[in-house]
């Protein structure tokens, strides 16, 4: 306990006591007292020592000293005098909250200035105490309640932010992962899947779409905007909608990619943002497939008893190079009854269960081969589940996965 000498000796004793308390038992609230009057600081010190159990106290004389202390020490509560040499009233409270908004604040007011305490609570303080009316029990209770109220405020704010993020993600997911536009013919089988990676409290920019045009062709895209977050997801939505619009307007091939790159360049938030994609068109002859690969991995050709990796020559990702993109359309023959699986790289970039090794394309092809005898839906589900299982010890797949399987639902080779 300090003596009641209000001079320099009291200041030194209080500072020494505060330093000792700061390294003591961490179970009790640590309180930063911001008070320029040594006498008032001494009284608070004695009150804090008499609380049950006692509070740990650090003392500074000004807002400037408080800010310096907050840069290195995060207390549970700030006990703030509203009349300081370098800030008074709500200005003092505002400056403390600017530098430690997660810390509870209890303000100290004079006997004739109780309204200031009410104003401080309205401005964000958790409580106020009137000098001259404070007993140890009241001080201890005010500090502990203030800390609990601040924790409740943070939890409520985090819950609301999480709910808002979930609603935002749901809206963005609807834009990234649409319902395929296939018409009523029923001769096309499509299986679409999306899985969030463990990094995705933040939604990624993986997207897909499937559109059938009036000539009977089925157009498929799977793409990936680099990065995670609402900006990348929104850009993925923009690219997906632009792709669908261009397909319905009859714009395909290299010209389509050049226009998509213009959309990306106009909508991205930074020059380091790029997007990869693969586009596939199943022509109405049920045999010919046209492909373009834009900085994206290959795809899987799935037959009844086997799976092959297909990787046609590609071009750089959208937005990666300063010159407009130039890409070539490649053709392949789709065997009767076979399907194509397009996916983003999150499917094979997870760990393979052996140390820090990644699954990789070869590992993914091996998993796909083990599931080759499955129908399209179970084939895709089993492949994703197997990749997730291998990465489980490392926390699961690190990136989002978008996957689309498409095939003709009959073996006809002649156009209808």
Short mmCIF file of C-alpha atoms in Angstrom, two decimals:
data_model
loop_
_atom_site.label_atom_id
_atom_site.label_comp_id
_atom_site.label_asym_id
_atom_site.label_seq_id
_atom_site.Cartn_x
_atom_site.Cartn_y
_atom_site.Cartn_z
CA UNK A 1 0.00 0.00 0.00
CA UNK A 2 1.24 3.54 -0.80
CA UNK A 3 1.58 6.22 1.83
CA UNK A 4 -0.68 9.26 1.57
CA UNK A 5 2.24 11.51 0.56
CA UNK A 6 0.90 13.11 -2.65
CA UNK A 7 4.28 14.23 -3.92
CA UNK A 8 7.04 12.70 -5.99
CA UNK A 9 7.54 9.85 -3.53
CA UNK A 10 3.99 8.71 -4.12
CA UNK A 11 4.53 8.82 -7.88
CA UNK A 12 7.66 6.66 -7.63
CA UNK A 13 6.03 4.18 -5.28
CA UNK A 14 2.96 3.89 -7.51
CA UNK A 15 5.12 3.32 -10.61
CA UNK A 16 7.12 0.61 -8.85
CA UNK A 17 3.94 -1.03 -7.59
CA UNK A 18 2.41 -0.93 -11.07
CA UNK A 19 5.47 -2.51 -12.66
CA UNK A 20 5.44 -5.30 -10.07
CA UNK A 21 1.74 -5.93 -10.61
CA UNK A 22 2.18 -6.05 -14.38
CA UNK A 23 4.42 -9.10 -14.12
CA UNK A 24 2.40 -10.80 -11.39
CA UNK A 25 -0.40 -13.28 -11.58
CA UNK A 26 -2.24 -12.78 -14.85
CA UNK A 27 -5.58 -13.99 -13.53
CA UNK A 28 -6.87 -10.57 -12.45
CA UNK A 29 -7.85 -7.70 -14.77
CA UNK A 30 -5.02 -5.41 -15.77
CA UNK A 31 -6.17 -1.79 -15.54
CA UNK A 32 -4.48 1.18 -17.20
CA UNK A 33 -5.21 4.28 -15.12
CA UNK A 34 -4.96 7.54 -17.09
CA UNK A 35 -4.89 10.26 -14.43
CA UNK A 36 -2.76 13.39 -14.21
CA UNK A 37 -3.35 14.09 -10.48
CA UNK A 38 -0.96 12.05 -8.27
CA UNK A 39 -3.34 12.32 -5.31
CA UNK A 40 -6.27 10.91 -7.24
CA UNK A 41 -3.98 8.23 -8.70
CA UNK A 42 -2.91 7.25 -5.17
CA UNK A 43 -6.52 6.92 -4.03
CA UNK A 44 -7.35 4.73 -7.02
CA UNK A 45 -4.28 2.62 -6.23
CA UNK A 46 -5.50 2.07 -2.67
CA UNK A 47 -9.03 1.27 -3.85
CA UNK A 48 -7.66 -1.22 -6.38
CA UNK A 49 -5.56 -2.91 -3.70
CA UNK A 50 -8.63 -3.28 -1.47
CA UNK A 51 -10.85 -4.92 -4.08
CA UNK A 52 -11.41 -8.63 -3.64
CA UNK A 53 -9.33 -9.91 -5.34
CA UNK A 54 -7.12 -6.85 -6.01
CA UNK A 55 -6.79 -5.29 -9.44
CA UNK A 56 -3.46 -4.95 -11.23
CA UNK A 57 -2.80 -1.31 -12.02
CA UNK A 58 -0.62 0.64 -14.47
CA UNK A 59 -0.54 4.43 -14.19
CA UNK A 60 0.11 7.08 -16.85
CA UNK A 61 -0.45 10.84 -16.63
CA UNK A 62 -1.67 11.78 -20.11
CA UNK A 63 -3.26 10.56 -23.31
CA UNK A 64 0.13 10.66 -25.00
CA UNK A 65 1.60 8.33 -22.35
CA UNK A 66 -1.51 6.13 -22.56
CA UNK A 67 -1.11 5.73 -26.32
CA UNK A 68 2.56 4.83 -25.89
CA UNK A 69 1.65 2.25 -23.25
CA UNK A 70 -1.16 0.79 -25.35
CA UNK A 71 1.33 0.23 -28.17
CA UNK A 72 3.18 -2.32 -26.02
CA UNK A 73 0.66 -3.48 -23.40
CA UNK A 74 -2.98 -4.39 -23.90
CA UNK A 75 -4.88 -3.99 -20.62
CA UNK A 76 -8.28 -5.44 -19.88
CA UNK A 77 -9.68 -2.03 -18.95
CA UNK A 78 -8.73 1.64 -19.19
CA UNK A 79 -9.74 3.80 -16.23
CA UNK A 80 -9.86 7.23 -17.84
CA UNK A 81 -9.99 10.66 -16.26
CA UNK A 82 -11.87 13.05 -18.56
CA UNK A 83 -9.81 16.11 -17.60
CA UNK A 84 -6.25 15.58 -18.77
CA UNK A 85 -3.57 18.09 -19.79
CA UNK A 86 -3.55 17.01 -23.46
CA UNK A 87 -7.20 15.97 -23.94
CA UNK A 88 -10.48 16.60 -22.16
CA UNK A 89 -13.98 15.22 -22.25
CA UNK A 90 -15.04 13.15 -25.25
CA UNK A 91 -11.78 13.91 -27.04
CA UNK A 92 -9.88 11.86 -24.43
CA UNK A 93 -12.29 8.95 -24.85
CA UNK A 94 -12.14 9.13 -28.64
CA UNK A 95 -8.34 9.04 -28.69
CA UNK A 96 -8.20 6.01 -26.39
CA UNK A 97 -10.74 4.16 -28.51
CA UNK A 98 -8.80 5.00 -31.69
CA UNK A 99 -5.80 3.11 -30.31
CA UNK A 100 -7.53 0.37 -28.28
CA UNK A 101 -11.12 -0.06 -29.38
CA UNK A 102 -11.16 -3.67 -28.15
CA UNK A 103 -10.43 -2.59 -24.56
CA UNK A 104 -13.16 -1.75 -22.04
CA UNK A 105 -13.19 1.87 -20.83
CA UNK A 106 -14.51 3.21 -17.52
CA UNK A 107 -14.35 7.00 -17.22
CA UNK A 108 -13.78 9.03 -14.04
CA UNK A 109 -15.75 12.23 -13.50
CA UNK A 110 -15.95 14.89 -10.80
CA UNK A 111 -18.81 15.28 -8.36
CA UNK A 112 -20.23 18.17 -10.37
CA UNK A 113 -19.81 16.54 -13.79
CA UNK A 114 -21.84 13.33 -13.73
CA UNK A 115 -23.46 14.23 -17.05
CA UNK A 116 -20.07 13.85 -18.68
CA UNK A 117 -20.01 10.23 -17.54
CA UNK A 118 -23.40 9.59 -19.10
CA UNK A 119 -22.23 11.23 -22.33
CA UNK A 120 -19.11 9.05 -22.31
CA UNK A 121 -21.18 5.87 -21.99
CA UNK A 122 -23.31 7.07 -24.90
CA UNK A 123 -20.08 7.58 -26.87
CA UNK A 124 -18.72 4.08 -26.30
CA UNK A 125 -17.44 3.81 -22.73
CA UNK A 126 -18.69 0.79 -20.80
CA UNK A 127 -19.29 2.63 -17.49
CA UNK A 128 -18.42 5.70 -15.44
CA UNK A 129 -17.46 6.36 -11.83
CA UNK A 130 -17.77 9.60 -9.86
CA UNK A 131 -14.66 10.55 -7.90
CA UNK A 132 -15.38 10.76 -4.20
CA UNK A 133 -18.15 8.17 -4.40
CA UNK A 134 -16.09 5.12 -5.21
CA UNK A 135 -15.58 2.25 -2.78
CA UNK A 136 -13.32 -0.75 -3.44
CA UNK A 137 -16.25 -3.07 -4.10
CA UNK A 138 -17.80 -0.60 -6.56
CA UNK A 139 -14.50 -0.13 -8.38
CA UNK A 140 -13.86 -3.85 -8.72
CA UNK A 141 -17.39 -4.54 -9.88
CA UNK A 142 -17.36 -1.67 -12.39
CA UNK A 143 -14.09 -2.85 -13.94
CA UNK A 144 -15.12 -6.50 -14.15
CA UNK A 145 -18.56 -5.70 -15.53
CA UNK A 146 -17.02 -3.32 -18.06
CA UNK A 147 -14.65 -6.04 -19.25
CA UNK A 148 -17.51 -8.52 -19.57
CA UNK A 149 -19.70 -6.00 -21.42
CA UNK A 150 -16.86 -5.25 -23.83
CA UNK A 151 -16.36 -8.97 -24.46
CA UNK A 152 -20.09 -9.33 -25.10
CA UNK A 153 -19.98 -6.36 -27.50
CA UNK A 154 -17.09 -7.92 -29.41
CA UNK A 155 -18.84 -11.29 -29.56
CA UNK A 156 -22.05 -9.67 -30.79
CA UNK A 157 -20.16 -7.63 -33.39
CA UNK A 158 -18.29 -10.74 -34.56
CA UNK A 159 -21.56 -12.67 -34.82
CA UNK A 160 -23.19 -9.91 -36.84
CA UNK A 161 -20.14 -9.63 -39.09
CA UNK A 162 -20.20 -13.40 -39.59
CA UNK A 163 -23.89 -13.33 -40.45
CA UNK A 164 -23.36 -10.47 -42.89
CA UNK A 165 -20.41 -12.30 -44.45
CA UNK A 166 -22.51 -15.48 -44.74
CA UNK A 167 -25.31 -13.56 -46.48
CA UNK A 168 -22.80 -11.87 -48.77
CA UNK A 169 -21.15 -15.21 -49.55
CA UNK A 170 -24.55 -16.75 -50.28
CA UNK A 171 -25.35 -13.98 -52.76
CA UNK A 172 -21.94 -14.27 -54.39
CA UNK A 173 -22.18 -18.06 -54.52
CA UNK A 174 -25.47 -17.79 -56.37
CA UNK A 175 -23.66 -15.64 -58.92
CA UNK A 176 -20.62 -17.93 -59.13
CA UNK A 177 -22.51 -21.23 -59.19
CA UNK A 178 -25.62 -20.86 -61.33
CA UNK A 179 -28.26 -23.32 -62.49
CA UNK A 180 -27.20 -24.75 -65.87
CA UNK A 181 -29.22 -23.34 -68.77
CA UNK A 182 -29.98 -26.51 -70.74
CA UNK A 183 -33.52 -26.29 -72.02
CA UNK A 184 -35.94 -29.20 -71.90
CA UNK A 185 -34.35 -31.73 -74.30
CA UNK A 186 -32.94 -33.91 -71.53
CA UNK A 187 -30.15 -35.40 -73.65
CA UNK A 188 -27.34 -33.77 -71.68
CA UNK A 189 -26.16 -34.95 -68.27
CA UNK A 190 -24.47 -32.36 -66.04
CA UNK A 191 -23.05 -32.82 -62.53
CA UNK A 192 -21.81 -29.64 -60.82
CA UNK A 193 -20.09 -29.50 -57.42
CA UNK A 194 -18.51 -26.82 -55.27
CA UNK A 195 -16.47 -27.24 -52.07
CA UNK A 196 -14.99 -24.45 -49.97
CA UNK A 197 -11.39 -24.88 -48.89
CA UNK A 198 -10.30 -24.33 -45.30
CA UNK A 199 -9.06 -20.83 -46.21
CA UNK A 200 -12.60 -19.91 -47.08
CA UNK A 201 -14.23 -18.05 -44.36
CA UNK A 202 -13.40 -15.95 -47.37
CA UNK A 203 -15.17 -16.94 -50.54
CA UNK A 204 -12.92 -17.58 -53.52
CA UNK A 205 -13.32 -16.69 -57.17
CA UNK A 206 -13.96 -20.21 -58.51
CA UNK A 207 -16.90 -20.27 -60.92
CA UNK A 208 -18.63 -22.42 -63.52
CA UNK A 209 -21.51 -22.28 -65.97
CA UNK A 210 -23.24 -24.49 -68.54
CA UNK A 211 -25.35 -23.09 -71.39
CA UNK A 212 -27.05 -24.78 -74.34
CA UNK A 213 -27.54 -22.61 -77.41
CA UNK A 214 -30.24 -22.78 -80.07
CA UNK A 215 -28.08 -24.84 -82.45
CA UNK A 216 -27.92 -27.64 -79.84
CA UNK A 217 -24.32 -27.04 -78.76
CA UNK A 218 -23.54 -27.33 -75.04
CA UNK A 219 -21.04 -24.77 -73.73
CA UNK A 220 -19.20 -25.26 -70.42
CA UNK A 221 -16.77 -23.04 -68.52
CA UNK A 222 -14.85 -23.55 -65.29
CA UNK A 223 -12.72 -20.67 -64.08
CA UNK A 224 -10.71 -19.41 -61.13
CA UNK A 225 -9.89 -15.82 -60.14
CA UNK A 226 -6.68 -15.77 -58.11
CA UNK A 227 -7.10 -15.00 -54.43
CA UNK A 228 -9.91 -15.11 -51.87
CA UNK A 229 -12.35 -12.49 -50.69
CA UNK A 230 -15.37 -10.51 -51.83
CA UNK A 231 -13.48 -8.61 -54.55
CA UNK A 232 -12.24 -11.83 -56.17
CA UNK A 233 -15.65 -13.48 -55.81
CA UNK A 234 -17.39 -10.47 -57.34
CA UNK A 235 -14.95 -10.53 -60.24
CA UNK A 236 -15.68 -14.23 -60.73
CA UNK A 237 -19.40 -13.41 -60.86
CA UNK A 238 -18.75 -10.69 -63.44
CA UNK A 239 -16.72 -13.05 -65.63
CA UNK A 240 -19.27 -15.83 -65.33
CA UNK A 241 -22.17 -13.57 -66.30
CA UNK A 242 -20.15 -12.02 -69.13
CA UNK A 243 -19.30 -15.51 -70.42
CA UNK A 244 -22.96 -16.58 -70.39
CA UNK A 245 -24.00 -13.36 -72.15
CA UNK A 246 -21.37 -13.79 -74.86
CA UNK A 247 -22.35 -17.43 -75.45
CA UNK A 248 -26.03 -16.56 -75.78
CA UNK A 249 -25.08 -13.74 -78.17
CA UNK A 250 -23.15 -16.20 -80.34
CA UNK A 251 -19.64 -14.96 -79.47
CA UNK A 252 -17.28 -17.87 -78.87
CA UNK A 253 -13.65 -18.79 -79.49
CA UNK A 254 -10.72 -16.35 -79.26
CA UNK A 255 -12.95 -13.29 -79.62
CA UNK A 256 -14.89 -14.37 -76.54
CA UNK A 257 -11.68 -14.60 -74.51
CA UNK A 258 -10.50 -11.16 -75.63
CA UNK A 259 -13.78 -9.64 -74.47
CA UNK A 260 -13.63 -11.51 -71.16
CA UNK A 261 -10.14 -10.16 -70.62
CA UNK A 262 -11.45 -6.64 -71.18
CA UNK A 263 -14.06 -7.27 -68.48
CA UNK A 264 -11.39 -8.51 -66.09
CA UNK A 265 -9.11 -5.54 -66.70
CA UNK A 266 -12.00 -3.13 -66.12
CA UNK A 267 -13.34 -4.83 -62.98
CA UNK A 268 -10.28 -6.05 -61.07
CA UNK A 269 -9.11 -4.11 -58.01
CA UNK A 270 -5.37 -4.62 -58.59
CA UNK A 271 -3.04 -5.21 -61.51
CA UNK A 272 -1.85 -8.50 -59.97
CA UNK A 273 -5.28 -10.12 -60.30
CA UNK A 274 -5.69 -12.68 -63.08
CA UNK A 275 -8.08 -15.49 -63.97
CA UNK A 276 -7.68 -18.95 -65.48
CA UNK A 277 -10.38 -20.95 -67.22
CA UNK A 278 -11.18 -23.84 -69.49
CA UNK A 279 -14.04 -23.68 -71.99
CA UNK A 280 -15.58 -26.71 -73.66
CA UNK A 281 -18.21 -26.88 -76.39
CA UNK A 282 -19.95 -30.16 -77.15
CA UNK A 283 -21.19 -29.85 -80.72
CA UNK A 284 -24.61 -31.24 -81.66
CA UNK A 285 -23.07 -34.10 -83.64
CA UNK A 286 -22.48 -35.69 -80.16
CA UNK A 287 -18.91 -36.48 -81.16
CA UNK A 288 -16.90 -33.29 -81.66
CA UNK A 289 -15.63 -31.25 -78.71
CA UNK A 290 -13.97 -27.84 -78.96
CA UNK A 291 -11.67 -26.75 -76.13
CA UNK A 292 -9.72 -23.67 -75.06
CA UNK A 293 -7.39 -23.75 -72.06
CA UNK A 294 -6.46 -20.37 -70.57
CA UNK A 295 -3.76 -20.81 -67.91
CA UNK A 296 -5.90 -23.57 -66.42
CA UNK A 297 -5.12 -27.24 -65.63
CA UNK A 298 -6.26 -30.01 -67.93
CA UNK A 299 -9.45 -32.04 -67.60
CA UNK A 300 -10.45 -35.67 -67.22
CA UNK A 301 -11.96 -37.85 -69.93
CA UNK A 302 -14.09 -40.42 -68.11
CA UNK A 303 -15.18 -43.67 -69.71
CA UNK A 304 -16.93 -46.64 -68.15
CA UNK A 305 -13.70 -48.33 -67.02
CA UNK A 306 -10.92 -45.77 -67.44
CA UNK A 307 -9.96 -42.13 -66.97
CA UNK A 308 -7.50 -40.13 -69.08
CA UNK A 309 -5.89 -36.76 -68.50
CA UNK A 310 -6.59 -34.35 -71.39
CA UNK A 311 -4.49 -31.22 -71.72
CA UNK A 312 -4.61 -29.36 -75.01
CA UNK A 313 -2.07 -26.58 -75.69
CA UNK A 314 -3.08 -23.47 -73.80
CA UNK A 315 -2.56 -19.73 -73.61
CA UNK A 316 -1.70 -17.43 -70.67
CA UNK A 317 -4.28 -16.55 -68.02
CA UNK A 318 -6.57 -13.56 -68.52
CA UNK A 319 -4.98 -10.35 -67.28
CA UNK A 320 -1.52 -11.84 -66.86
CA UNK A 321 0.28 -10.25 -69.83
CA UNK A 322 0.14 -6.67 -71.14
CA UNK A 323 -0.86 -7.68 -74.67
CA UNK A 324 -4.33 -8.97 -75.58
CA UNK A 325 -4.76 -12.69 -75.18
CA UNK A 326 -4.39 -14.92 -78.25
CA UNK A 327 -5.77 -18.43 -77.91
CA UNK A 328 -6.47 -21.35 -80.24
CA UNK A 329 -9.52 -23.56 -80.34
CA UNK A 330 -8.63 -27.28 -80.27
CA UNK A 331 -10.88 -30.16 -81.27
CA UNK A 332 -11.11 -33.71 -79.96
CA UNK A 333 -13.45 -36.64 -80.52
CA UNK A 334 -15.63 -37.65 -77.60
CA UNK A 335 -16.01 -41.45 -77.44
CA UNK A 336 -19.59 -42.73 -77.15
CA UNK A 337 -20.82 -42.64 -73.53
CA UNK A 338 -17.75 -40.75 -72.31
CA UNK A 339 -17.88 -37.60 -70.21
CA UNK A 340 -15.57 -34.70 -69.43
CA UNK A 341 -14.76 -33.40 -65.94
CA UNK A 342 -13.59 -29.78 -65.69
CA UNK A 343 -12.32 -28.53 -62.32
CA UNK A 344 -10.28 -25.85 -60.58
CA UNK A 345 -6.81 -26.55 -59.21
CA UNK A 346 -7.99 -26.77 -55.59
CA UNK A 347 -8.90 -30.38 -56.35
CA UNK A 348 -5.28 -31.49 -56.69
CA UNK A 349 -3.30 -28.85 -54.78
CA UNK A 350 -4.13 -30.36 -51.39
CA UNK A 351 -1.76 -32.68 -49.53
CA UNK A 352 -1.62 -36.36 -50.42
CA UNK A 353 -1.28 -37.66 -46.86
CA UNK A 354 2.52 -38.14 -47.08
CA UNK A 355 4.40 -35.39 -45.26
CA UNK A 356 4.13 -32.09 -47.08
CA UNK A 357 3.75 -33.61 -50.54
CA UNK A 358 0.91 -32.36 -52.71
CA UNK A 359 -1.53 -34.63 -54.51
CA UNK A 360 -0.73 -33.14 -57.91
CA UNK A 361 -2.16 -34.04 -61.30
CA UNK A 362 -0.75 -37.57 -61.31
CA UNK A 363 -2.17 -38.28 -57.87
CA UNK A 364 -5.56 -36.92 -58.94
CA UNK A 365 -5.53 -39.13 -62.04
CA UNK A 366 -4.80 -42.15 -59.84
CA UNK A 367 -7.74 -41.32 -57.57
CA UNK A 368 -9.97 -40.84 -60.61
CA UNK A 369 -8.92 -44.20 -62.01
CA UNK A 370 -9.97 -45.90 -58.79
CA UNK A 371 -13.47 -44.43 -59.17
CA UNK A 372 -13.74 -44.89 -62.93
CA UNK A 373 -16.53 -47.47 -62.79
CA UNK A 374 -18.93 -45.05 -61.10
CA UNK A 375 -21.73 -43.12 -62.75
CA UNK A 376 -21.06 -39.38 -63.21
CA UNK A 377 -22.51 -38.16 -59.89
CA UNK A 378 -20.85 -40.77 -57.66
CA UNK A 379 -17.64 -40.50 -59.72
CA UNK A 380 -17.32 -36.76 -59.00
CA UNK A 381 -18.34 -37.10 -55.35
CA UNK A 382 -15.95 -39.96 -54.70
CA UNK A 383 -13.07 -38.12 -56.37
CA UNK A 384 -13.58 -34.96 -54.29
CA UNK A 385 -14.08 -37.00 -51.10
CA UNK A 386 -10.87 -38.95 -51.73
CA UNK A 387 -8.87 -35.74 -52.24
CA UNK A 388 -10.37 -34.28 -49.06
CA UNK A 389 -9.58 -37.42 -47.08
CA UNK A 390 -5.92 -37.38 -48.10
CA UNK A 391 -5.60 -33.73 -47.03
CA UNK A 392 -7.51 -34.18 -43.76
CA UNK A 393 -4.41 -34.37 -41.54
CA UNK A 394 -3.33 -30.98 -42.93
CA UNK A 395 -6.70 -29.37 -42.29
CA UNK A 396 -8.45 -30.37 -45.50
CA UNK A 397 -8.28 -28.88 -48.96
CA UNK A 398 -6.55 -25.52 -48.82
CA UNK A 399 -8.42 -23.99 -51.75
CA UNK A 400 -11.93 -23.97 -53.14
CA UNK A 401 -12.97 -26.58 -55.69
CA UNK A 402 -15.43 -26.06 -58.53
CA UNK A 403 -16.08 -29.07 -60.76
CA UNK A 404 -18.45 -29.76 -63.69
CA UNK A 405 -18.99 -33.11 -65.36
CA UNK A 406 -20.78 -33.12 -68.72
CA UNK A 407 -21.73 -35.84 -71.22
CA UNK A 408 -24.43 -36.73 -73.68
CA UNK A 409 -26.97 -38.93 -71.97
CA UNK A 410 -27.26 -41.33 -74.92
CA UNK A 411 -24.83 -42.96 -77.35
CA UNK A 412 -26.11 -41.43 -80.56
CA UNK A 413 -23.42 -40.14 -82.85
CA UNK A 414 -25.66 -38.50 -85.45
CA UNK A 415 -27.12 -35.04 -85.02
CA UNK A 416 -30.79 -34.90 -84.12
#
